[in-house]
Amino acid sequence: MSGQARVTRHFHASDDVNEAIAGELALTDPAVRASRDAFERLLDPEFVEVGTSGRRYTYEEMLVWLPEHAGGSRGGPRLEPSAITGVLLAPGLVHLTYETDFEGRRARRGSLWRKQNEETGWRMYYHQATPVPPGVA
């Protein structure tokens, strides 16, 4: 898949789920990943991630780390998401799951998106990525 994610949207997916999916896809865009301002607007100030390495990242660490991380340059390799699905868990809380491929390395991912008010909109609150070993379906 080059440049576009395969997105699975449930027939009854709410606008909230679709907005969270749009935010998730934006976070895979090299232009967003390279821009602290753009990236900052999509992360909740209480954000935490557990990456494929097992390392834990906080909001501040991610803002510093991500622009320098692979996938953050327009001409470089790109994180390719696929099969994104989501569910509204409660008002203001969406859970997304999907897979990514980055230069042949696959990962299964899950994230929680939180909307505290209209001004901030939907922001990623938690993200976890689990590597998929070669040969695993």
PDB file of C-alpha atoms in Angstrom, residues 26 30 37 54 61 82 84 96 101 103 121-122:
ATOM      1  CA  ALA A  26      -2.882  12.190  10.259  1.00  0.00           C
ATOM      2  CA  PRO A  30       5.272  12.515   7.457  1.00  0.00           C
ATOM      3  CA  ASP A  37       2.695  22.104  16.124  1.00  0.00           C
ATOM      4  CA  GLY A  54       8.583  -1.923  24.667  1.00  0.00           C
ATOM      5  CA  GLU A  61       9.196  12.657  25.160  1.00  0.00           C
ATOM      6  CA  SER A  82      -4.308  -0.853   7.257  1.00  0.00           C
ATOM      7  CA  ILE A  84      -8.425   0.441  10.896  1.00  0.00           C
ATOM      8  CA  LEU A  96      -9.045   2.091  17.475  1.00  0.00           C
ATOM      9  CA  ASP A 101       3.871  -1.939   7.937  1.00  0.00           C
ATOM     10  CA  GLU A 103       9.756  -1.140   5.725  1.00  0.00           C
ATOM     11  CA  GLY A 121     -11.301  18.060  19.880  1.00  0.00           C
ATOM     12  CA  TRP A 122     -10.157  14.458  19.597  1.00  0.00           C
TER      13      TRP A 122
END
